[in-house]
Amino acid sequence: MKARFQSIYDIAALCAKKGLTQAILCPGSRCAPLTLAFARHPEITCRTITDERSAGFIALGIAQQLASPTILVCTSGTAAYNFAPAVAEAYFGKRPLIIFTADRPTEWVGQQDGQTIYQADLFGKHVKASYQLPQTYEHDDDLWAINRIVNEAINLARQEPQGPVHINVPFREPLYPAKDETFEYSPSVRVMDDLRTSFELSDEQKAFIKQSLPAYENILLVAGQLDADLKLHEALMKLLSVRNVPVVGDITSNLHVINKLVGHADLFLGQCPEGVLKTLKPDLLITFGNSTISKNLKLFLRKYSPVAHWHIQPAGPVADTFKSITTIFQSSPASFFEFLSAVPPAENFQRQKQDNYDQLWEIEERRVVHTLNKYFSSEQLSELDLVNHLIKNVPSDSNLHLANSMSVRYANFIGLNSNHRSVHVYSNRGTSGIDGCTSTCIGHSLTNNATNILITGDLALFYDRNAFWHNYPTPNVRILLLNNHGGLIFKLIDGPGTTPEADEYFITRQQLNAKNLCAEFGIEYLKADSVRKIKNLMKDFFEMDGKPKLMELESDVALNTTTFENLKQKIRKSYEF
Ligand SMILES: Cc1ncc(C[n+]2csc(CCOP(=O)(O)OP(=O)(O)O)c2C)c(N)n1
């Protein structure tokens, strides 16, 4: 007998034909036809995760790692809602997810039939599109619609800017195949290919650059969050070999292969005198990538607005973070900089001015690096000290995952350099949540052989502890837990730290340490408690012996606050001589 859900089973065949290889299936019954479709397909690797919030972030990590859409499946009801944090992160972080939520037939919504909520358009504006599949398969048009919608959804998720798409799938019982039903995939599932553009600069854009560029003396490049991109790195290095242009980037920009990267702008822009800031003002600001971490950079660029601001982005709505965009280049950054490096620089006074401007940024960068190098000679083990030790010991071919919020900032203060060229940095900066940082790292670890190092605070770690609640080994995971028993960030940022409510309502003190969590989930537990032991600890920590490991530093808020304040003070002092 022909399968009742043939068109649903063929969704898996279509996904495989379109090159999708990874699915996360969350348990439930309403989704049974989808679960069977994916679980039985030989070309799709399926994993099951019970907590849909974790599942969503694990899928996100897989999508990031493989640069390909991940399939997510869940049952009806609140299960679907629990995907929401990961969906929002994927939307703003521009990562492709194909989300299938099983549903009751529409006439049963609101009829107390259990596990039923309003699922159509559940994720609102946080998906690129939301589709509803037909709930009957009698007419040929139903089958055509199912195939067309899934084709369209996958194409859309992959188009720039990439992002999540939602397909709600109502199912009428019986949900499981009858004994005499055949289960096979149709051999001729239709694929609608989507041949993509390469986002090369057009002739018109090139003409604009050639004509406009000579008008500017102080040109500044600012990179937001980016994936490591060899073509972009080559284009930028070529540009820097013919023009002296400062390139400012965060650790999440993955531009550490570039020797003269200005990676510590967050530290010096917040501490240097106003007079120095004035000299750093750009005439032409060129930005690319997603969000920047540095608040000080945002404040600086909003105050010292450039004359012109060119933003390079292949497609999609553009965020005017610095309130100064004048021209948008729909192009890949690599193509833009490749062309820019071929535009001959002026050979005169103007060139001299650009060289001087470049040097000003270089001096500030060197000043901070010099201060930092001297700063870490002490005996204490604050969170910043430990992050410094860890980064100095990061093995090659690692993924460095940075949780929100102080973890990503600490790592950004320290930075990576060209010795870390094979280290890739990831962070959930689309929405900067603390709810899925660990799960996202786990998603990566399931699909790579690299060492996956997560630096995280205690609230972020305990919030997302279900990241470990599954049956898949993760021997390549290393977690550095900075446990200050609360949210230190609220002590360090201006505002909450000085209110009488700080401890209870902002820092939110909590007593847990990670020992029990490690015992529960089979993670080797290491304790960082003295500077003298650090060398051996790091060796043990990074040794690959078949187990995930977690190294915990328990430290108090006061020590970390003082360390941070001292560093800022040292940087301020460096301007006095
Ligand atoms: C889901 C979510 N809830 C709340 C916040 C607000 N928030 C930002 S940082 C932070 C505290 C994080 O504490 P912890 O993980 O211990 O890191 P630390 O600040 O100590 O570095 C909170 C609650 C958030 N970003 N995401």
Coordinates of C-alpha atoms and ligand atoms in Angstrom, one line a residue:
M1 CA 0.0 0.0 0.0
K2 CA 1.3 3.5 -0.9
A3 CA 2.4 5.6 2.0
R4 CA -0.2 8.2 3.3
F5 CA 2.7 10.6 4.1
Q6 CA 4.6 10.0 0.9
S7 CA 4.9 13.8 0.2
I8 CA 6.2 14.3 3.7
Y9 CA 8.8 11.5 3.4
D10 CA 9.9 13.1 0.1
I11 CA 10.7 16.3 2.0
A12 CA 13.7 14.4 3.4
A13 CA 14.7 13.2 -0.1
L14 CA 14.4 16.8 -1.4
C15 CA 16.6 18.2 1.5
A16 CA 19.2 15.5 0.8
K17 CA 19.2 16.4 -2.9
K18 CA 19.7 20.0 -2.1
G19 CA 22.8 19.1 -0.1
L20 CA 21.4 19.2 3.5
T21 CA 23.1 16.6 5.6
Q22 CA 22.3 17.4 9.2
A23 CA 19.1 17.3 11.2
I24 CA 18.2 17.7 14.9
L25 CA 15.0 15.9 15.8
C26 CA 13.2 16.7 19.0
P27 CA 11.0 14.0 20.5
G28 CA 7.2 13.9 20.1
S29 CA 4.5 12.1 18.3
R30 CA 2.8 14.7 16.2
C31 CA 6.1 15.1 14.2
A32 CA 6.3 11.3 13.6
P33 CA 6.0 11.5 9.8
L34 CA 8.9 14.1 9.7
T35 CA 10.9 12.2 12.2
L36 CA 10.7 9.0 10.2
A37 CA 11.3 10.8 7.0
F38 CA 14.6 12.2 8.2
A39 CA 15.7 9.4 10.5
R40 CA 15.4 6.8 7.8
H41 CA 17.2 8.8 5.1
P42 CA 20.7 7.4 4.5
E43 CA 22.2 10.7 3.6
I44 CA 21.0 12.8 6.5
T45 CA 22.7 12.5 9.9
C46 CA 20.1 12.8 12.6
R47 CA 20.6 13.6 16.3
T48 CA 17.9 13.8 19.0
I49 CA 17.9 16.5 21.6
T50 CA 15.1 16.7 24.2
D51 CA 15.3 20.3 25.2
E52 CA 14.1 22.3 22.2
R53 CA 15.9 25.5 23.4
S54 CA 19.2 23.6 23.4
A55 CA 18.3 21.8 20.2
G56 CA 17.8 25.1 18.4
F57 CA 21.2 26.4 19.4
I58 CA 22.9 23.1 18.7
A59 CA 21.4 23.3 15.2
L60 CA 22.7 26.8 14.9
G61 CA 26.2 25.7 15.9
I62 CA 26.1 23.0 13.2
A63 CA 24.9 25.4 10.6
Q64 CA 27.8 27.8 11.5
Q65 CA 30.4 25.0 11.4
L66 CA 29.3 23.5 8.1
A67 CA 28.2 26.8 6.5
S68 CA 25.0 25.0 5.4
P69 CA 21.4 25.0 6.6
T70 CA 20.5 22.6 9.5
I71 CA 17.1 21.0 9.7
L72 CA 15.2 21.3 13.0
V73 CA 12.1 19.2 13.7
C74 CA 9.8 19.4 16.7
T75 CA 6.3 18.4 17.8
S76 CA 3.4 20.7 18.3
G77 CA 2.7 23.1 21.2
T78 CA 5.3 24.8 23.4
A79 CA 8.0 22.6 21.9
A80 CA 8.0 24.9 18.9
Y81 CA 8.1 28.1 21.0
N82 CA 11.3 26.8 22.7
F83 CA 13.1 27.1 19.4
A84 CA 12.5 30.9 19.5
P85 CA 15.8 32.1 21.2
A86 CA 17.9 30.2 18.7
V87 CA 15.7 31.3 15.8
A88 CA 16.2 35.0 16.8
E89 CA 20.0 34.5 17.1
A90 CA 20.0 32.8 13.7
Y91 CA 18.0 35.6 12.2
F92 CA 20.3 38.4 13.4
G93 CA 23.4 36.3 13.1
K94 CA 22.4 35.5 9.5
R95 CA 22.6 31.7 9.9
P96 CA 20.4 29.3 7.8
L97 CA 18.0 27.0 9.7
I98 CA 15.1 25.0 8.2
I99 CA 12.6 24.7 11.0
F100 CA 9.8 22.2 10.7
T101 CA 7.2 22.4 13.5
A102 CA 4.5 19.7 13.5
D103 CA 1.0 20.9 14.2
R104 CA -2.6 19.7 14.8
P105 CA -4.9 20.3 11.8
T106 CA -6.0 24.0 11.9
E107 CA -9.6 23.3 13.0
W108 CA -8.2 21.8 16.2
V109 CA -6.4 24.9 17.4
G110 CA -8.0 26.3 20.6
Q111 CA -10.2 23.2 21.1
Q112 CA -8.5 21.9 24.2
D113 CA -7.0 19.0 22.2
G114 CA -3.7 19.2 24.1
Q115 CA -0.3 20.4 22.9
T116 CA -1.9 22.9 20.6
I117 CA -0.9 26.6 20.3
Y118 CA -1.1 29.2 17.5
Q119 CA 1.8 28.0 15.4
A120 CA 1.3 29.8 12.1
D121 CA 3.8 32.7 12.0
L122 CA 5.0 31.6 15.4
F123 CA 8.4 33.3 15.1
G124 CA 7.1 36.6 13.8
K125 CA 9.7 38.8 12.1
H126 CA 12.6 36.5 13.3
V127 CA 12.4 34.2 10.3
K128 CA 12.9 35.1 6.6
A129 CA 9.6 33.5 5.8
S130 CA 7.0 31.4 7.5
Y131 CA 5.1 28.7 5.5
Q132 CA 2.1 26.5 6.2
L133 CA 2.0 23.2 4.4
P134 CA -1.4 21.7 3.2
Q135 CA -2.9 19.3 5.7
T136 CA -4.5 17.0 3.1
Y137 CA -2.7 15.2 0.3
E138 CA -5.7 14.3 -1.9
H139 CA -5.1 16.7 -4.7
D140 CA -2.1 16.8 -6.9
D141 CA -1.8 20.5 -6.1
D142 CA -1.2 19.6 -2.4
L143 CA 1.8 17.5 -3.4
W144 CA 3.0 20.2 -5.8
A145 CA 2.7 22.8 -3.0
I146 CA 4.6 20.8 -0.5
N147 CA 7.5 20.3 -2.8
R148 CA 7.5 23.9 -4.1
I149 CA 7.3 25.4 -0.6
V150 CA 10.2 23.3 0.8
N151 CA 12.3 24.1 -2.3
E152 CA 11.5 27.8 -1.9
A153 CA 12.3 27.7 1.9
I154 CA 15.7 26.1 1.4
N155 CA 16.6 28.5 -1.3
L156 CA 15.5 31.5 0.8
A157 CA 17.5 30.4 3.8
R158 CA 20.6 30.2 1.7
Q159 CA 20.2 33.6 0.0
E160 CA 22.1 36.5 1.4
P161 CA 21.6 37.5 4.1
Q162 CA 21.2 33.9 5.1
G163 CA 18.7 33.1 7.9
P164 CA 16.1 30.8 9.4
V165 CA 12.8 29.8 7.7
H166 CA 9.8 28.2 9.3
I167 CA 7.6 25.5 7.8
N168 CA 4.5 24.6 9.9
V169 CA 3.2 21.2 9.1
P170 CA -0.3 20.2 10.2
F171 CA -0.8 16.4 10.5
R172 CA -4.0 14.4 10.8
E173 CA -3.9 11.1 12.6
P174 CA -3.0 8.3 12.2
L175 CA 0.6 9.6 12.4
Y176 CA 2.5 6.3 12.0
P177 CA 2.6 4.1 8.9
A178 CA 0.2 1.1 8.8
K179 CA 1.8 -2.3 8.7
D180 CA 1.2 -2.8 5.0
E181 CA 2.4 0.7 3.9
T182 CA 5.6 0.9 1.9
F183 CA 8.3 3.3 3.0
E184 CA 10.5 4.5 0.2
Y185 CA 11.5 7.9 -1.1
S186 CA 10.2 8.8 -4.6
P187 CA 13.1 8.6 -7.0
S188 CA 12.2 11.7 -9.0
V189 CA 11.7 14.4 -6.3
R190 CA 11.7 17.8 -8.1
V191 CA 14.6 20.1 -7.2
M192 CA 14.3 23.9 -7.9
D193 CA 17.9 25.0 -8.1
D194 CA 18.8 28.5 -7.2
L195 CA 22.0 29.6 -8.9
R196 CA 23.5 32.2 -6.7
T197 CA 25.4 35.4 -7.6
S198 CA 28.9 36.0 -6.4
F199 CA 28.4 39.6 -5.3
E200 CA 31.3 41.0 -7.4
L201 CA 31.5 44.8 -7.6
S202 CA 29.7 46.1 -10.6
D203 CA 31.3 48.5 -13.2
E204 CA 29.1 51.3 -11.8
Q205 CA 30.3 50.7 -8.3
K206 CA 33.9 50.6 -9.4
A207 CA 33.5 53.9 -11.3
F208 CA 32.0 55.5 -8.1
I209 CA 35.0 54.3 -6.0
K210 CA 37.6 55.5 -8.5
Q211 CA 35.9 58.9 -8.8
S212 CA 35.1 59.5 -5.0
L213 CA 38.2 58.0 -3.3
P214 CA 40.7 60.8 -4.1
A215 CA 38.5 63.2 -2.1
Y216 CA 39.4 61.5 1.2
E217 CA 42.5 61.7 3.3
N218 CA 41.9 59.8 6.5
I219 CA 40.4 56.5 5.5
L220 CA 39.5 54.1 8.2
L221 CA 38.3 50.5 7.9
V222 CA 36.1 49.0 10.6
A223 CA 35.2 45.3 10.6
G224 CA 32.3 43.8 12.6
Q225 CA 31.7 40.1 13.2
L226 CA 32.8 37.9 10.3
D227 CA 33.6 34.3 9.6
A228 CA 37.2 33.5 8.7
D229 CA 37.4 34.1 4.9
L230 CA 40.6 33.4 3.0
K231 CA 39.6 35.5 0.0
L232 CA 38.8 38.5 2.2
H233 CA 42.1 38.1 4.1
E234 CA 44.1 38.0 0.9
A235 CA 42.3 41.0 -0.5
L236 CA 42.9 43.0 2.7
M237 CA 46.6 42.1 2.8
K238 CA 46.9 43.1 -0.8
L239 CA 45.3 46.4 0.0
L240 CA 47.6 47.0 3.0
S241 CA 50.6 46.3 0.9
V242 CA 49.8 49.3 -1.3
R243 CA 48.0 51.7 1.1
N244 CA 48.4 52.5 4.7
V245 CA 44.9 52.2 6.0
P246 CA 44.1 51.4 9.6
V247 CA 41.9 48.3 10.0
V248 CA 40.0 48.1 13.3
G249 CA 38.4 44.8 14.2
D250 CA 37.2 42.8 17.2
I251 CA 38.3 39.3 18.1
T252 CA 35.0 38.2 16.5
S253 CA 36.1 39.8 13.1
N254 CA 38.4 36.8 12.6
L255 CA 41.0 39.1 11.0
H256 CA 43.8 38.2 13.3
V257 CA 45.9 36.9 10.4
I258 CA 46.4 40.6 9.5
N259 CA 49.6 41.7 11.2
K260 CA 48.7 45.4 11.6
L261 CA 45.1 44.8 12.7
V262 CA 44.0 47.4 15.3
G263 CA 42.4 44.9 17.7
H264 CA 42.5 46.8 20.9
A265 CA 40.4 49.9 20.0
D266 CA 37.9 49.1 22.7
L267 CA 40.6 49.6 25.4
F268 CA 42.3 52.7 24.1
L269 CA 39.2 54.6 22.8
G270 CA 37.7 54.4 26.3
Q271 CA 40.8 55.7 28.0
C272 CA 42.6 58.2 25.8
P273 CA 42.3 62.0 26.1
E274 CA 39.8 63.8 23.9
G275 CA 42.6 65.4 22.0
V276 CA 43.8 62.0 20.8
L277 CA 40.2 61.0 19.8
K278 CA 40.0 64.1 17.6
T279 CA 43.1 63.1 15.7
L280 CA 41.6 59.6 15.0
K281 CA 38.5 61.0 13.4
P282 CA 38.1 59.5 9.9
D283 CA 37.1 61.3 6.7
L284 CA 36.0 58.2 5.0
L285 CA 34.8 55.3 7.1
I286 CA 34.4 51.9 5.4
T287 CA 32.6 49.2 7.4
F288 CA 31.8 45.6 6.7
G289 CA 30.6 42.5 8.7
N290 CA 27.9 42.2 11.4
S291 CA 27.8 43.8 14.8
T292 CA 30.8 45.2 16.7
I293 CA 31.5 44.4 20.3
S294 CA 33.2 47.6 21.3
K295 CA 30.9 50.2 22.9
N296 CA 33.7 52.7 23.0
L297 CA 34.1 52.4 19.2
K298 CA 30.4 53.0 18.7
L299 CA 30.6 56.1 21.0
F300 CA 33.7 57.4 19.2
L301 CA 32.3 57.0 15.7
R302 CA 28.9 58.5 16.6
K303 CA 30.7 61.5 18.1
Y304 CA 33.4 61.9 15.5
S305 CA 31.2 61.2 12.4
P306 CA 33.1 60.8 9.2
V307 CA 32.4 62.9 6.1
A308 CA 31.4 59.8 4.2
H309 CA 30.6 56.3 5.4
W310 CA 30.6 53.4 2.9
H311 CA 29.1 50.1 4.1
I312 CA 29.8 46.9 2.2
Q313 CA 27.1 44.2 2.5
P314 CA 26.1 41.7 -0.2
A315 CA 22.3 42.0 0.5
G316 CA 19.6 42.8 3.0
P317 CA 18.7 45.6 5.3
V318 CA 21.7 47.6 6.5
A319 CA 22.2 48.5 10.2
D320 CA 23.3 52.2 10.6
T321 CA 25.1 51.5 13.8
F322 CA 27.3 54.5 13.7
K323 CA 24.5 56.8 12.4
S324 CA 26.6 57.9 9.4
I325 CA 26.1 55.7 6.3
T326 CA 26.2 57.6 3.1
T327 CA 26.7 54.8 0.5
I328 CA 25.9 51.1 0.6
F329 CA 27.9 48.7 -1.7
Q330 CA 26.0 45.6 -2.4
S331 CA 29.1 43.5 -2.8
S332 CA 31.2 40.9 -1.0
P333 CA 33.9 42.6 1.1
A334 CA 36.5 40.5 -0.6
S335 CA 35.5 41.8 -4.0
F336 CA 35.4 45.4 -2.8
F337 CA 38.9 45.3 -1.2
E338 CA 40.3 43.4 -4.1
F339 CA 39.3 46.3 -6.3
L340 CA 40.3 49.0 -3.8
S341 CA 43.8 47.5 -3.8
A342 CA 44.0 48.1 -7.6
V343 CA 43.1 51.8 -7.4
P344 CA 46.4 53.6 -7.4
P345 CA 46.9 55.8 -4.3
A346 CA 47.7 59.5 -4.7
E347 CA 51.4 60.2 -4.8
N348 CA 51.6 63.4 -3.0
F349 CA 50.9 65.4 0.2
Q350 CA 47.5 63.6 0.4
R351 CA 49.2 60.2 0.6
Q352 CA 51.5 61.5 3.4
K353 CA 48.5 62.6 5.4
Q354 CA 46.9 59.1 5.1
D355 CA 50.2 57.5 6.2
N356 CA 50.3 59.8 9.2
Y357 CA 46.7 58.9 10.0
D358 CA 47.5 55.2 9.8
Q359 CA 50.4 55.8 12.2
L360 CA 48.2 57.5 14.7
W361 CA 46.1 54.3 15.0
E362 CA 49.2 52.1 15.1
I363 CA 50.7 54.1 17.9
E364 CA 47.5 53.7 20.0
E365 CA 47.4 50.0 19.3
R366 CA 51.0 49.5 20.2
R367 CA 50.6 51.5 23.4
V368 CA 47.8 49.2 24.6
V369 CA 49.7 46.0 23.6
H370 CA 52.7 47.3 25.4
T371 CA 50.7 48.0 28.6
L372 CA 49.0 44.6 28.4
N373 CA 52.3 42.8 28.0
K374 CA 53.6 44.3 31.1
Y375 CA 50.3 44.0 33.0
F376 CA 50.2 40.2 33.2
S377 CA 53.4 39.6 35.2
S378 CA 51.7 39.5 38.6
E379 CA 50.9 36.6 40.9
Q380 CA 47.1 37.0 40.9
L381 CA 44.6 34.9 39.1
S382 CA 41.7 37.1 38.1
E383 CA 39.4 36.2 35.2
L384 CA 41.3 38.5 32.9
D385 CA 44.6 36.8 33.9
L386 CA 43.2 33.4 33.2
V387 CA 41.7 34.3 29.8
N388 CA 45.2 35.7 29.0
H389 CA 46.8 32.4 29.9
L390 CA 44.3 30.4 28.0
I391 CA 44.6 32.5 24.8
K392 CA 48.4 32.2 24.9
N393 CA 47.9 28.4 25.0
V394 CA 45.2 28.0 22.5
P395 CA 46.2 25.1 20.2
S396 CA 46.2 25.6 16.5
D397 CA 43.1 24.4 14.5
S398 CA 40.8 25.3 17.4
N399 CA 37.4 27.0 17.5
L400 CA 37.2 29.6 20.2
H401 CA 33.6 30.1 21.4
L402 CA 33.0 33.2 23.4
A403 CA 29.9 33.5 25.6
N404 CA 28.1 36.7 26.5
S405 CA 29.0 38.9 28.3
M406 CA 32.4 39.4 30.0
S407 CA 33.9 36.3 28.4
V408 CA 33.7 37.8 24.9
R409 CA 34.9 41.2 26.2
Y410 CA 37.9 39.7 28.1
A411 CA 38.9 37.8 25.0
N412 CA 38.5 40.9 22.9
F413 CA 40.8 42.8 25.3
I414 CA 43.5 40.2 25.0
G415 CA 42.9 39.5 21.3
L416 CA 44.5 36.9 18.9
N417 CA 47.4 37.5 16.6
S418 CA 48.8 36.1 13.3
N419 CA 50.2 33.1 15.2
H420 CA 46.6 32.0 15.8
R421 CA 45.8 32.0 12.1
S422 CA 44.1 28.6 12.3
V423 CA 41.9 29.6 15.2
H424 CA 38.3 30.5 14.4
V425 CA 36.2 32.6 16.7
Y426 CA 32.5 32.3 17.2
S427 CA 30.1 34.1 19.4
N428 CA 26.3 34.5 19.6
R429 CA 26.4 38.2 18.9
G430 CA 23.2 38.3 16.7
T431 CA 21.2 39.0 19.8
S432 CA 23.9 38.5 22.5
G433 CA 21.9 36.2 24.6
I434 CA 23.4 34.1 27.4
D435 CA 20.9 31.3 26.8
G436 CA 22.5 29.2 24.1
C437 CA 26.3 29.9 24.1
T438 CA 27.2 26.4 25.4
S439 CA 24.7 24.6 23.1
T440 CA 26.1 26.5 20.0
C441 CA 29.6 25.3 20.9
I442 CA 28.3 21.7 21.3
G443 CA 26.7 22.0 17.8
H444 CA 30.2 22.8 16.4
S445 CA 31.9 20.0 18.3
L446 CA 29.5 17.4 16.9
T447 CA 30.5 18.3 13.4
N448 CA 34.2 19.0 13.5
N449 CA 37.4 17.5 14.8
A450 CA 38.9 20.7 16.1
T451 CA 39.3 21.6 19.7
N452 CA 36.2 23.6 20.7
I453 CA 37.1 25.9 23.5
L454 CA 34.3 27.8 25.2
I455 CA 35.0 30.7 27.6
T456 CA 31.9 31.4 29.6
G457 CA 30.5 33.0 32.8
D458 CA 28.6 31.0 35.4
L459 CA 25.1 32.4 34.6
A460 CA 25.5 31.6 31.0
L461 CA 26.8 28.1 31.7
F462 CA 24.1 27.1 34.2
Y463 CA 21.4 28.6 32.1
D464 CA 22.2 26.4 29.2
R465 CA 23.2 23.2 31.1
N466 CA 21.0 21.0 28.9
A467 CA 23.6 21.6 26.2
F468 CA 25.2 18.5 27.7
W469 CA 21.9 16.5 28.1
H470 CA 22.1 14.1 25.1
N471 CA 23.9 10.9 24.1
Y472 CA 26.6 12.2 21.8
P473 CA 30.2 12.2 22.8
T474 CA 32.0 15.6 22.8
P475 CA 35.6 14.7 23.6
N476 CA 36.8 17.8 21.7
V477 CA 35.1 20.3 24.0
R478 CA 37.0 22.4 26.5
I479 CA 35.2 24.9 28.8
L480 CA 36.8 27.6 30.7
L481 CA 34.3 28.6 33.4
L482 CA 34.8 32.0 34.9
N483 CA 32.6 31.6 38.0
N484 CA 32.2 34.8 39.9
H485 CA 28.9 33.6 41.3
G486 CA 26.8 36.1 39.4
G487 CA 26.7 38.4 36.4
L488 CA 29.9 40.4 36.8
I489 CA 29.1 42.5 33.7
F490 CA 26.5 44.4 35.8
K491 CA 29.3 45.5 38.2
L492 CA 31.5 46.7 35.4
I493 CA 29.2 48.7 33.2
D494 CA 28.1 52.1 34.2
G495 CA 24.8 52.2 36.0
P496 CA 23.7 49.1 37.8
G497 CA 26.9 48.4 39.8
T498 CA 26.3 51.4 42.1
T499 CA 22.6 50.9 42.9
P500 CA 21.6 49.3 46.2
E501 CA 19.8 46.7 44.2
A502 CA 23.0 45.6 42.3
D503 CA 23.7 42.3 44.1
E504 CA 20.2 41.0 44.2
Y505 CA 18.6 42.1 41.0
F506 CA 21.4 42.8 38.5
I507 CA 24.5 40.7 39.5
T508 CA 22.0 38.0 40.7
R509 CA 24.3 36.1 43.1
Q510 CA 24.2 32.3 42.8
Q511 CA 26.1 29.6 44.7
L512 CA 26.7 26.8 42.3
N513 CA 30.0 25.6 41.1
A514 CA 30.4 23.2 38.2
K515 CA 31.7 20.1 40.1
N516 CA 28.3 18.4 40.2
L517 CA 27.4 19.3 36.7
C518 CA 30.7 17.8 35.5
A519 CA 30.1 14.6 37.5
E520 CA 26.5 14.4 36.1
F521 CA 27.6 14.7 32.5
G522 CA 30.9 12.8 32.5
I523 CA 33.0 15.9 32.0
E524 CA 36.5 16.0 33.6
Y525 CA 36.7 18.8 36.2
L526 CA 39.8 20.9 36.7
K527 CA 40.2 23.7 39.2
A528 CA 42.2 26.8 38.4
D529 CA 43.3 28.1 41.8
S530 CA 46.9 29.4 41.5
V531 CA 49.1 31.0 39.0
R532 CA 51.9 28.6 39.7
K533 CA 49.9 25.6 38.6
I534 CA 48.7 27.2 35.4
K535 CA 51.3 25.8 33.1
N536 CA 50.5 22.2 34.0
L537 CA 46.8 22.9 34.2
M538 CA 46.8 24.2 30.6
K539 CA 48.7 21.1 29.5
D540 CA 46.1 18.8 31.2
F541 CA 43.3 20.9 29.9
F542 CA 44.2 20.7 26.3
E543 CA 45.5 17.1 26.3
M544 CA 43.2 15.0 24.1
D545 CA 42.3 11.9 26.1
G546 CA 38.8 11.1 25.0
K547 CA 36.9 13.3 27.5
P548 CA 35.4 16.8 27.5
K549 CA 36.9 18.9 30.2
L550 CA 35.9 22.0 32.2
M551 CA 38.3 24.2 34.0
E552 CA 36.7 26.4 36.7
L553 CA 38.0 29.5 38.3
E554 CA 36.0 30.7 41.3
S555 CA 36.9 34.3 42.0
D556 CA 35.1 37.1 43.6
V557 CA 33.6 40.2 42.0
A558 CA 35.9 42.6 43.9
L559 CA 39.2 41.0 42.5
N560 CA 37.9 41.1 38.9
T561 CA 36.5 44.6 39.3
T562 CA 39.9 45.8 40.6
T563 CA 41.8 44.0 37.9
F564 CA 39.7 45.6 35.2
E565 CA 39.9 49.1 36.8
N566 CA 43.7 48.8 37.2
L567 CA 44.1 47.9 33.6
K568 CA 42.1 50.9 32.5
Q569 CA 44.0 53.1 34.9
K570 CA 47.4 51.8 33.5
I571 CA 46.2 52.6 30.0
R572 CA 45.1 56.1 31.1
K573 CA 48.5 56.6 32.8
S574 CA 50.3 55.7 29.6
Y575 CA 49.1 59.0 28.1
E576 CA 50.7 61.0 30.9
F577 CA 54.3 60.6 29.7
Ligands
LIG1 C1 18.8 35.2 27.7 C2 19.4 36.4 28.3 N1 18.9 36.8 29.5 C3 19.5 37.9 30.1 C4 20.5 38.5 29.5 C5 21.1 39.8 30.2 N2 22.5 39.4 30.6 C6 23.6 39.8 29.9 S1 25.0 39.4 30.6 C7 24.2 38.7 31.9 C8 25.0 38.1 33.0 C9 25.9 37.0 32.6 O1 26.5 36.4 33.7 P1 27.7 35.4 33.6 O2 27.3 34.4 32.5 O3 28.0 34.9 34.9 O4 28.9 36.2 32.9 P2 29.7 37.5 33.5 O5 28.8 38.7 33.4 O6 30.0 37.2 35.0 O7 30.8 37.6 32.6 C10 22.8 38.8 31.8 C11 21.9 38.2 32.8 C12 21.0 38.1 28.3 N3 22.0 38.6 27.6 N4 20.4 37.0 27.7

